[in-house]
PDB file of C-alpha atoms in Angstrom:
ATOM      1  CA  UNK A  13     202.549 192.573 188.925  1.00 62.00           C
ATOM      2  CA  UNK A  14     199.180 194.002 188.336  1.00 73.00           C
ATOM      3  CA  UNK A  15     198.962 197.312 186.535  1.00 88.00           C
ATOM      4  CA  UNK A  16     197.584 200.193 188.682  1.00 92.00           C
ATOM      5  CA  UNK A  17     196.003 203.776 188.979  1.00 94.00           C
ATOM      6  CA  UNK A  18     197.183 206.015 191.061  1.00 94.00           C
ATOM      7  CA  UNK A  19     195.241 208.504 192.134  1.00 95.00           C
ATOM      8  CA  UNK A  20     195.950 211.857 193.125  1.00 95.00           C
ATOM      9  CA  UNK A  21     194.917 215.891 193.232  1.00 93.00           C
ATOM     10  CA  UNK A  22     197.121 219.281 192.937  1.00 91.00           C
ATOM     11  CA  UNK A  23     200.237 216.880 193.176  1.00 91.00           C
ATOM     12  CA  UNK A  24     199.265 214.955 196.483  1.00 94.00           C
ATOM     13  CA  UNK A  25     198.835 211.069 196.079  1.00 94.00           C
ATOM     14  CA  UNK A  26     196.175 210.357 197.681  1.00 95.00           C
ATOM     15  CA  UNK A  27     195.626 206.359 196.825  1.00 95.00           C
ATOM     16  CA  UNK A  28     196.596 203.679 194.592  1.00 94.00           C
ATOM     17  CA  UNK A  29     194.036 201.261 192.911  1.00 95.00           C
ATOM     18  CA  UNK A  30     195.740 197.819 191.600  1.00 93.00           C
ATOM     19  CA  UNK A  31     193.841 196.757 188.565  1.00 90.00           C
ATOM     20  CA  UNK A  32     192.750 193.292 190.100  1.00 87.00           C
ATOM     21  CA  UNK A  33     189.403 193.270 188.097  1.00 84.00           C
ATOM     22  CA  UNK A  34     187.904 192.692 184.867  1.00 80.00           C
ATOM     23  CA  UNK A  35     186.496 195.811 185.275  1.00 85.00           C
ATOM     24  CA  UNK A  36     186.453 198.380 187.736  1.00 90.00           C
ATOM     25  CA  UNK A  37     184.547 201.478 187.835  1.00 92.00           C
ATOM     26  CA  UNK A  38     185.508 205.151 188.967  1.00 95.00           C
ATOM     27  CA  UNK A  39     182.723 207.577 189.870  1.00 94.00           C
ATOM     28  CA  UNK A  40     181.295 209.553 193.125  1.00 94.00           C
ATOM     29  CA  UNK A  41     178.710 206.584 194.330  1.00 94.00           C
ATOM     30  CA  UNK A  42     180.468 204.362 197.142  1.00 94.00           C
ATOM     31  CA  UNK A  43     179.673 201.391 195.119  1.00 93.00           C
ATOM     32  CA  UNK A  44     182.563 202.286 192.456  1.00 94.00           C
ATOM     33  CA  UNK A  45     185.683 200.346 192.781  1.00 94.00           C
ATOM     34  CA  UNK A  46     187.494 203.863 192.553  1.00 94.00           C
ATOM     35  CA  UNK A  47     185.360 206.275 194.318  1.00 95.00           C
ATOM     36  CA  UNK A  48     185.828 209.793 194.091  1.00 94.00           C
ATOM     37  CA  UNK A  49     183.327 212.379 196.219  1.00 91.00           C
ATOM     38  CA  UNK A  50     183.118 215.072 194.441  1.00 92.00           C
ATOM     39  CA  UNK A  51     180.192 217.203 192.799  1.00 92.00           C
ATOM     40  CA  UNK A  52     182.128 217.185 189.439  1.00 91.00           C
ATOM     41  CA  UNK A  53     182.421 212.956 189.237  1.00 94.00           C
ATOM     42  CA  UNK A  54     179.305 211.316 187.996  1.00 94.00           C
ATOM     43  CA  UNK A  55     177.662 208.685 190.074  1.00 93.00           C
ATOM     44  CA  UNK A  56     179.024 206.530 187.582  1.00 92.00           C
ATOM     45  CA  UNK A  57     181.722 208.550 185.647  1.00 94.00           C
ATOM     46  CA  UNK A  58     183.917 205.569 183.761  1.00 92.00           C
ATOM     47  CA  UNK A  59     185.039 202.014 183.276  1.00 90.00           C
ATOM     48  CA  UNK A  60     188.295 200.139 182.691  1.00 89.00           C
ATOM     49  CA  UNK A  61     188.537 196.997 181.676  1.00 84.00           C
ATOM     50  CA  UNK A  62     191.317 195.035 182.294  1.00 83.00           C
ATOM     51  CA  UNK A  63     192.245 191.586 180.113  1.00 75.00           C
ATOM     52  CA  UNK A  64     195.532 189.798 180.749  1.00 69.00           C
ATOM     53  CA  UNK A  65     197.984 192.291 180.296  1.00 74.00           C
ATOM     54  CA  UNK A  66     195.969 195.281 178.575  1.00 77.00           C
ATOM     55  CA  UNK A  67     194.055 198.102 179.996  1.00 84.00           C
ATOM     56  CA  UNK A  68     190.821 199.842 177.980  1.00 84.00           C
ATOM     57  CA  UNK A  69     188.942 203.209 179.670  1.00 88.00           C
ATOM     58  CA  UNK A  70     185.480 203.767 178.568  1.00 85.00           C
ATOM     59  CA  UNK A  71     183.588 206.876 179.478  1.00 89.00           C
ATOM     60  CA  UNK A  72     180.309 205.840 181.077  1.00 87.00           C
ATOM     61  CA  UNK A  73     178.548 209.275 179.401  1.00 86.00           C
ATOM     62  CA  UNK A  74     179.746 211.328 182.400  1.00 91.00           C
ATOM     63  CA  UNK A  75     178.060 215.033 182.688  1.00 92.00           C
ATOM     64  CA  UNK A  76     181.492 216.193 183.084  1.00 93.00           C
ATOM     65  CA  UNK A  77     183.231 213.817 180.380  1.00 92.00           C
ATOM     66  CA  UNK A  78     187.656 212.807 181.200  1.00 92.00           C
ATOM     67  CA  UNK A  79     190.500 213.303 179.499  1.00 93.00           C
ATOM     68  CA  UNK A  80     193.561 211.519 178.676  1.00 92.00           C
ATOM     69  CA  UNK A  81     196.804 213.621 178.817  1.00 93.00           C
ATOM     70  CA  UNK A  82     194.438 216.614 178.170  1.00 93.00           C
ATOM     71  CA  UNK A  83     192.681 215.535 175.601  1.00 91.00           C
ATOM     72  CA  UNK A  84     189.279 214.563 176.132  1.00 91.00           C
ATOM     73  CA  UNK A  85     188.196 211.398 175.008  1.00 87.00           C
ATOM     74  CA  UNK A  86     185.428 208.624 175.205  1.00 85.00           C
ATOM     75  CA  UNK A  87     187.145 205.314 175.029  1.00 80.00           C
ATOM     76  CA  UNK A  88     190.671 204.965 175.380  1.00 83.00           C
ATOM     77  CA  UNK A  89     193.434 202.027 174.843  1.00 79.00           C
ATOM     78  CA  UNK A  90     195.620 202.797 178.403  1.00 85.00           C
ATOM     79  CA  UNK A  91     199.482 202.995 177.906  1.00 84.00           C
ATOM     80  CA  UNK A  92     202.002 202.996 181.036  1.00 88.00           C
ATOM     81  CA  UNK A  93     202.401 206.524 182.201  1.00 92.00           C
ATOM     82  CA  UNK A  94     198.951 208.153 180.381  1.00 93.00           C
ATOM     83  CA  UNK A  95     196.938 210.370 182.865  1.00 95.00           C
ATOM     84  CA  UNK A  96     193.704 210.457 182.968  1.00 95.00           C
ATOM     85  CA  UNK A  97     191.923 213.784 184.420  1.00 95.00           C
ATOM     86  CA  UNK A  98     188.429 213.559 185.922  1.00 94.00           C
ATOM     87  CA  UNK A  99     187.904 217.457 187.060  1.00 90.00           C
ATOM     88  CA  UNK A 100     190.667 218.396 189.712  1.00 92.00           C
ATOM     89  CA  UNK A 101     191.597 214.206 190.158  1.00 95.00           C
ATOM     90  CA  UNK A 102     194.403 212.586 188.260  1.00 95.00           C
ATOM     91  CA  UNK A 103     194.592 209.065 187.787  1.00 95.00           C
ATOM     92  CA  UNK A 104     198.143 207.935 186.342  1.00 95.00           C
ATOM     93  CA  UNK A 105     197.977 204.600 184.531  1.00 94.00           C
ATOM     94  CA  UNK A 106     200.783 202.137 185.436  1.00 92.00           C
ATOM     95  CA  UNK A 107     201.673 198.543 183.912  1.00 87.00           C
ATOM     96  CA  UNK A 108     204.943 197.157 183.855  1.00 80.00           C
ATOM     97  CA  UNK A 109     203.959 194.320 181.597  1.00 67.00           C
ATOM     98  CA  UNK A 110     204.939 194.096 178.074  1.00 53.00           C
ATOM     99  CA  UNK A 111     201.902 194.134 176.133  1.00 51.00           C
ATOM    100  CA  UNK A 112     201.425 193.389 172.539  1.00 48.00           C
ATOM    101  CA  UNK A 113     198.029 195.359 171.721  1.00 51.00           C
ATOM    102  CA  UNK A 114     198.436 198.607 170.267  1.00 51.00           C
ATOM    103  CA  UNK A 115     196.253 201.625 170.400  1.00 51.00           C
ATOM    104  CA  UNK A 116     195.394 200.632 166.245  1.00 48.00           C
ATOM    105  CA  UNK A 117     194.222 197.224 167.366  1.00 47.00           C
ATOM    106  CA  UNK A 118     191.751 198.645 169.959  1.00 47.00           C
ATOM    107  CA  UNK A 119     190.676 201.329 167.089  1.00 44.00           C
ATOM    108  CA  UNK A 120     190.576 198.611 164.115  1.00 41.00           C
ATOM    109  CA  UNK A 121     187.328 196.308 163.945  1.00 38.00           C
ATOM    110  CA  UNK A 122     186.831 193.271 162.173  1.00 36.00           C
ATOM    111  CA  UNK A 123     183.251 193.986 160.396  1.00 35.00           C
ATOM    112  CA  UNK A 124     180.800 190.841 159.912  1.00 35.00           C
ATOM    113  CA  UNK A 125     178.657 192.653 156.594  1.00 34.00           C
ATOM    114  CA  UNK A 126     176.685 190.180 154.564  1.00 32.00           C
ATOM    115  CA  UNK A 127     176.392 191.141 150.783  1.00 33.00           C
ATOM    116  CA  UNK A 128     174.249 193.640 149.592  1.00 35.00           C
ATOM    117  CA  UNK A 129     171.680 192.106 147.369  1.00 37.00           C
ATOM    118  CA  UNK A 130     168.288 193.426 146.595  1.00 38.00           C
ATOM    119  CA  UNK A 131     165.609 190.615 145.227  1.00 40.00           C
ATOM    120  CA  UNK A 132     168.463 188.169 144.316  1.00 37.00           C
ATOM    121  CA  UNK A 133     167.888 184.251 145.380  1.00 40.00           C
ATOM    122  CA  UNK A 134     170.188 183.521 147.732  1.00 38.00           C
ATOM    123  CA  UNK A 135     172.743 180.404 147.035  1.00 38.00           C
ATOM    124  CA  UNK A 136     172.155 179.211 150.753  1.00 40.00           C
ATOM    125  CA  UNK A 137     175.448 178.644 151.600  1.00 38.00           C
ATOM    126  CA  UNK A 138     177.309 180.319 154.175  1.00 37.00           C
ATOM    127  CA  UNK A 139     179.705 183.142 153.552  1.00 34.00           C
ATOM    128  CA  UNK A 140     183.461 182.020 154.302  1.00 35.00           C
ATOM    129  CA  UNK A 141     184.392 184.605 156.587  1.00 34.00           C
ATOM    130  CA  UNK A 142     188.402 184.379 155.352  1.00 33.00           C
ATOM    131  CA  UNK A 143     186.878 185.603 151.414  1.00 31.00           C
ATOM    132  CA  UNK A 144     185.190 188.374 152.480  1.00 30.00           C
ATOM    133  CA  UNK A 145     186.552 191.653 151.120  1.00 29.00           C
ATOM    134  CA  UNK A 146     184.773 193.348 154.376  1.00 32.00           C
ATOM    135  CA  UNK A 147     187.211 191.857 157.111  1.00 32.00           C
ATOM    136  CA  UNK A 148     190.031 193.326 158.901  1.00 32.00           C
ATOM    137  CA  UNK A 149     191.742 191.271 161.299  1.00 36.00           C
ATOM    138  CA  UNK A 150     194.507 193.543 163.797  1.00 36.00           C
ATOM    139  CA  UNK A 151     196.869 191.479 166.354  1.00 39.00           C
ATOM    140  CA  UNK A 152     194.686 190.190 169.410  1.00 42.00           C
ATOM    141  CA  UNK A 153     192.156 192.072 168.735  1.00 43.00           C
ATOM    142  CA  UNK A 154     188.819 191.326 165.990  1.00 46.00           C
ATOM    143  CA  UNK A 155     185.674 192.773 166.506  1.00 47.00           C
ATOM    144  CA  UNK A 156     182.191 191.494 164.934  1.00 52.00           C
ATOM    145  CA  UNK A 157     179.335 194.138 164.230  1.00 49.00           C
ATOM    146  CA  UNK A 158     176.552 191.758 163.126  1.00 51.00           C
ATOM    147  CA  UNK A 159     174.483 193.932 161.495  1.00 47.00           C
ATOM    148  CA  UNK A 160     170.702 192.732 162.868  1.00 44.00           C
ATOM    149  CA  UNK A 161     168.726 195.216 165.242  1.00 41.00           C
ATOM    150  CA  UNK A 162     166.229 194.820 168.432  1.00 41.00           C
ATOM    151  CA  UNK A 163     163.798 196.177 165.861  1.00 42.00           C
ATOM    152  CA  UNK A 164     162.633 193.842 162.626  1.00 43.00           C
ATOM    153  CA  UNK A 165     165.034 190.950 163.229  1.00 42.00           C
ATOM    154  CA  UNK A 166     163.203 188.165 163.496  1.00 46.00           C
ATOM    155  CA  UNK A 167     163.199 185.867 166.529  1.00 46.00           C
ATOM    156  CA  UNK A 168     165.164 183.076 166.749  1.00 46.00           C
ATOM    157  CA  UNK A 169     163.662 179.186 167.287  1.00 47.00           C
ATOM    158  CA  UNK A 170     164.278 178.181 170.907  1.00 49.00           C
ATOM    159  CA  UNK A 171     167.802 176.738 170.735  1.00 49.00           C
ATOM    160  CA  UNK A 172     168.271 173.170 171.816  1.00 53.00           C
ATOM    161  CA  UNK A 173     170.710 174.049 174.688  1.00 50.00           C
ATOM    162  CA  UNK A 174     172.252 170.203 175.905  1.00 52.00           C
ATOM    163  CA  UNK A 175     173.641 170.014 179.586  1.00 54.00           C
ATOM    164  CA  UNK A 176     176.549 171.610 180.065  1.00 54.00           C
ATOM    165  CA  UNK A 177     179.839 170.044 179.742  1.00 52.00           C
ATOM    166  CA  UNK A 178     182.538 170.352 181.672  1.00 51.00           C
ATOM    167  CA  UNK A 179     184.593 172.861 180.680  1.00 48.00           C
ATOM    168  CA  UNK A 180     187.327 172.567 177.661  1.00 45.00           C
ATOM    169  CA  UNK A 181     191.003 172.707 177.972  1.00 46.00           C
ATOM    170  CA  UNK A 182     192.075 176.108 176.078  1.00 45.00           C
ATOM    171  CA  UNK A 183     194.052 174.124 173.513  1.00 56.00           C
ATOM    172  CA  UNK A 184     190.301 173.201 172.143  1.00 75.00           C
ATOM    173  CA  UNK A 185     189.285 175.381 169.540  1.00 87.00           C
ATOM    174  CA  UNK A 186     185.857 177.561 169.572  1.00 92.00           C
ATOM    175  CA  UNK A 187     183.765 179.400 167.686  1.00 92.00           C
ATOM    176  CA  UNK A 188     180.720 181.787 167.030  1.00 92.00           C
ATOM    177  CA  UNK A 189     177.787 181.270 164.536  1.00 91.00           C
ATOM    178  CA  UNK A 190     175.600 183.701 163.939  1.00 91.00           C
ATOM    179  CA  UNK A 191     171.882 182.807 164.021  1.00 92.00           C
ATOM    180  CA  UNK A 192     169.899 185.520 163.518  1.00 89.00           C
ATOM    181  CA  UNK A 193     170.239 188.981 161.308  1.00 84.00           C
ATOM    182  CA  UNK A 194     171.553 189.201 157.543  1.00 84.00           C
ATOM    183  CA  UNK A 195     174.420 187.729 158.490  1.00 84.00           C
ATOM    184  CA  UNK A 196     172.437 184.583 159.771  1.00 87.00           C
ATOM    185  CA  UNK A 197     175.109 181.818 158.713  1.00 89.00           C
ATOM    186  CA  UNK A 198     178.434 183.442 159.504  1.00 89.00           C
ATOM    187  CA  UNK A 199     180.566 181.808 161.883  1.00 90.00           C
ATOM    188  CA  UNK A 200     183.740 183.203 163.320  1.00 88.00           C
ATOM    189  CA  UNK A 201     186.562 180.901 164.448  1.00 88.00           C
ATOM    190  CA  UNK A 202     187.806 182.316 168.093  1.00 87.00           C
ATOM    191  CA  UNK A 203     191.694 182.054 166.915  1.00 81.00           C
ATOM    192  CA  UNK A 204     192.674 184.904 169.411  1.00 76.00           C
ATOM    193  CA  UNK A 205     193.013 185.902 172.948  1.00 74.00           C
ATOM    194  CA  UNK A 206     190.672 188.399 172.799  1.00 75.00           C
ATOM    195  CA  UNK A 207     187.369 188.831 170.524  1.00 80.00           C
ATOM    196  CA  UNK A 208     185.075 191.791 170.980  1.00 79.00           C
ATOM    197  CA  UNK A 209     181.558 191.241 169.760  1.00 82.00           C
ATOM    198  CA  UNK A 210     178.621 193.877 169.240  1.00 78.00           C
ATOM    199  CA  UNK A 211     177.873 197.755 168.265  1.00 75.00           C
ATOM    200  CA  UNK A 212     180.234 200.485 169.308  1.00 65.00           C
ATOM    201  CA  UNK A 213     177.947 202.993 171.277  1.00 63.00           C
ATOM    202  CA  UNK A 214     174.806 200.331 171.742  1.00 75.00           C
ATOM    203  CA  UNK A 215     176.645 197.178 173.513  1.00 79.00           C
ATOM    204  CA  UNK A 216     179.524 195.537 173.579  1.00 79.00           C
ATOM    205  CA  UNK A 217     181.492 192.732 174.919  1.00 84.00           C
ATOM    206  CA  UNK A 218     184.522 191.026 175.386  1.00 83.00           C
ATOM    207  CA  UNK A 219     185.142 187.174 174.648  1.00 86.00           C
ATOM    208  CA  UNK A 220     188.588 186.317 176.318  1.00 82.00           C
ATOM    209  CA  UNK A 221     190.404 182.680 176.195  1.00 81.00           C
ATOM    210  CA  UNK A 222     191.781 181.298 179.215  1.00 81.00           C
ATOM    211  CA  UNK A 223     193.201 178.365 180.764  1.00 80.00           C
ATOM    212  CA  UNK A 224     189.515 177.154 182.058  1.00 83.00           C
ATOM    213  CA  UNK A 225     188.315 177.872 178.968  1.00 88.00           C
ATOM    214  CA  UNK A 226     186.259 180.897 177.037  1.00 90.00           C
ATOM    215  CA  UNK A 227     184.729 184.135 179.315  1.00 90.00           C
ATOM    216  CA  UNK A 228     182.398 186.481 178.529  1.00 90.00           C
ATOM    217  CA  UNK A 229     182.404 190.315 179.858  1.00 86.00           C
ATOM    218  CA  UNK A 230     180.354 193.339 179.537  1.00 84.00           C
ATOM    219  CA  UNK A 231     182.147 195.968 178.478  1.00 77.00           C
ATOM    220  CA  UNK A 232     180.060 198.912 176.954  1.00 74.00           C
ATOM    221  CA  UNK A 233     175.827 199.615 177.258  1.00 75.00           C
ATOM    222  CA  UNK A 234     173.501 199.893 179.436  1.00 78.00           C
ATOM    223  CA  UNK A 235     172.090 196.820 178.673  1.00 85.00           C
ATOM    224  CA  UNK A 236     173.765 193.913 179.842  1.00 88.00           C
ATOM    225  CA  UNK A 237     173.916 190.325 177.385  1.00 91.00           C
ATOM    226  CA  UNK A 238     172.420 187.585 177.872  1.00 94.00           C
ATOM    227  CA  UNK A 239     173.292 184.171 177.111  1.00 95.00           C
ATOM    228  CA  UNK A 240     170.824 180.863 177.459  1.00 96.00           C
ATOM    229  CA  UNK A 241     168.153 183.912 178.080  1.00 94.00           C
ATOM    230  CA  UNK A 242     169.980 185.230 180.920  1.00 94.00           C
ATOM    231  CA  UNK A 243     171.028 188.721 181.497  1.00 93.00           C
ATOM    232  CA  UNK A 244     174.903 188.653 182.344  1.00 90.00           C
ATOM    233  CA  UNK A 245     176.597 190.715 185.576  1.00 86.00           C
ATOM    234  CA  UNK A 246     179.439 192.932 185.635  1.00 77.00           C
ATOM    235  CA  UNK A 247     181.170 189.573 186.430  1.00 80.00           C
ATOM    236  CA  UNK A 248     183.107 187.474 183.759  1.00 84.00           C
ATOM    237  CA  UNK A 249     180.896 184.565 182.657  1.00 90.00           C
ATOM    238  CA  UNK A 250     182.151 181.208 181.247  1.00 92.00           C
ATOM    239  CA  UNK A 251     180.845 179.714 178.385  1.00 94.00           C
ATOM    240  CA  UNK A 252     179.695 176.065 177.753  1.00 94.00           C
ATOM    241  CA  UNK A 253     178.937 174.060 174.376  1.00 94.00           C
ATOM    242  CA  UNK A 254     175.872 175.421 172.307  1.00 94.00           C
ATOM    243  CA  UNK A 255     175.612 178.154 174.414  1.00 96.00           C
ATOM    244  CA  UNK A 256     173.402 181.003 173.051  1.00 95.00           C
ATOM    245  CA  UNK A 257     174.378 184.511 173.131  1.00 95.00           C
ATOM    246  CA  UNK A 258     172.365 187.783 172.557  1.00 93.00           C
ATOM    247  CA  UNK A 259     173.926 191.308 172.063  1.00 88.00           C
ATOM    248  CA  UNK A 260     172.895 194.019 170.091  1.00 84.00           C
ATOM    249  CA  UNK A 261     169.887 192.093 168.986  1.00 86.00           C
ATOM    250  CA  UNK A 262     171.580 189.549 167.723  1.00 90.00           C
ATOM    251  CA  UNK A 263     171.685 185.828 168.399  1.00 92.00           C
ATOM    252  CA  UNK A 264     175.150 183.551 168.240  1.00 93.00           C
ATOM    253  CA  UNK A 265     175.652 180.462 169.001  1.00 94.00           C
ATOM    254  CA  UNK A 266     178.926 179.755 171.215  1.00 95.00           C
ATOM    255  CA  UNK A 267     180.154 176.029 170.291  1.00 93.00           C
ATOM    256  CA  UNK A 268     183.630 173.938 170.755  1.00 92.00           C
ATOM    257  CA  UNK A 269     184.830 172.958 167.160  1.00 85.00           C
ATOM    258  CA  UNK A 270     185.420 168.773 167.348  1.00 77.00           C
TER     259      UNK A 270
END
């Protein structure tokens, strides 16, 4: 059973929303997957993103702002039975589903942060991601900052992008290299469910594992992705071998491990 929202105003229900999307937005524009017409709801208020059995609200810098049993917040790991308040509306949050997130793995981040060193030669070999004192690893959740810019990174050689193959059975393993940035080198080995890449507040998005194989999702910034060069949609997007993403104005290279 899908988790749902169900929305409502001075104690009359007035619809429920089954979380049936990655994400789903709430705001006053008819083209929100919860819309709500009223002066005090942004055209585009908030987000929630929904992956397997775990629910994540994101305000989308709303005039107004929301709150989450009244207390106003920005981003927000959902629990069954939280209410979130969007002027006069209530939306209650429910999900039967046992989940096995908590609201400290949504908070916690797994930080890529290459050594500080200032005129040292550098040994040329890659960081090993398990030794460095910088990482912090919390249940399904790990989160990569690289810590390149749009500004003074340099670009990236076109990346030798073979055809597509099809796509791998989920008990193949995957992971990410960085390619560009001071952390140029670093790979991450996609051991989890879920893996959230990018910069808190710039751009963000979520890597999920599934049957098919590994998806890509927006989740937070105006600016959307891209991968092979190509902005991403609202719309998961599956990855194939060699695959080259760019968030947060940094490169990575998506590849299957043999």
């Amino acid at each position: 059973m899908a988790a749902k929202l169900i929305l409502s105003m001075d104690g009359s229900i007035i619809k429920e929303y089954p979380l049936n999307k990655e994400r789903m937005t709430i705001g006053r524009k008819a083209h929100n997957d919860i819309a709500i017409d009223n002066l005090a709801v942004s055209g585009e208020h908030a987000a929630i993103v929904t992956i397997l059995h775990d629910s994540f609200l994101e305000d989308l810098d709303s005039t107004n702002g929301l709150e989450v049993n009244g207390v106003p917040t920005k981003k927000h790991f959902l629990q069954s039975g939280d209410v979130v308040e969007i002027g006069k509306y209530k939306l209650k949050y429910i999900n039967d589903a046992v989940s096995q997130t908590t609201a400290a793995d949504f908070e916690k981040t797994m930080v890529m942060r290459a050594p500080v060193k200032q005129d040292t030669a550098s040994s040329g070999a890659a960081p090993n991601m398990q030794a460095t004192p910088d990482t912090v690893k919390t249940g399904k959740f790990e989160t990569v900052h690289p810590a390149g810019t749009t500004t003074g990174s340099q670009p990236a050689s076109p990346a030798q992008t073979p055809t597509p193959p099809p796509a791998a059975p989920v008990q193949q393993s995957a992971a990410i290299q960085v390619l560009t940035g001071p952390n140029a080198g670093k790979e991450l080995e996609l051991v989890k469910n879920l893996t959230t890449l990018g910069k808190p507040g710039l751009q963000v998005a979520v890597l999920t594992r599934r049957p098919q194989g590994f998806f890509i999702t927006h989740v937070e910034g105006e600016k959307y992705p891209s991968v092979n060069g190509v902005s991403l949609t609202s719309q998961p997007h599956q990855l194939n071998d060699h695959d080259v993403i760019e968030l947060a104005g940094v490169k990575m290279e998506f590849y299957y491990k043999k």
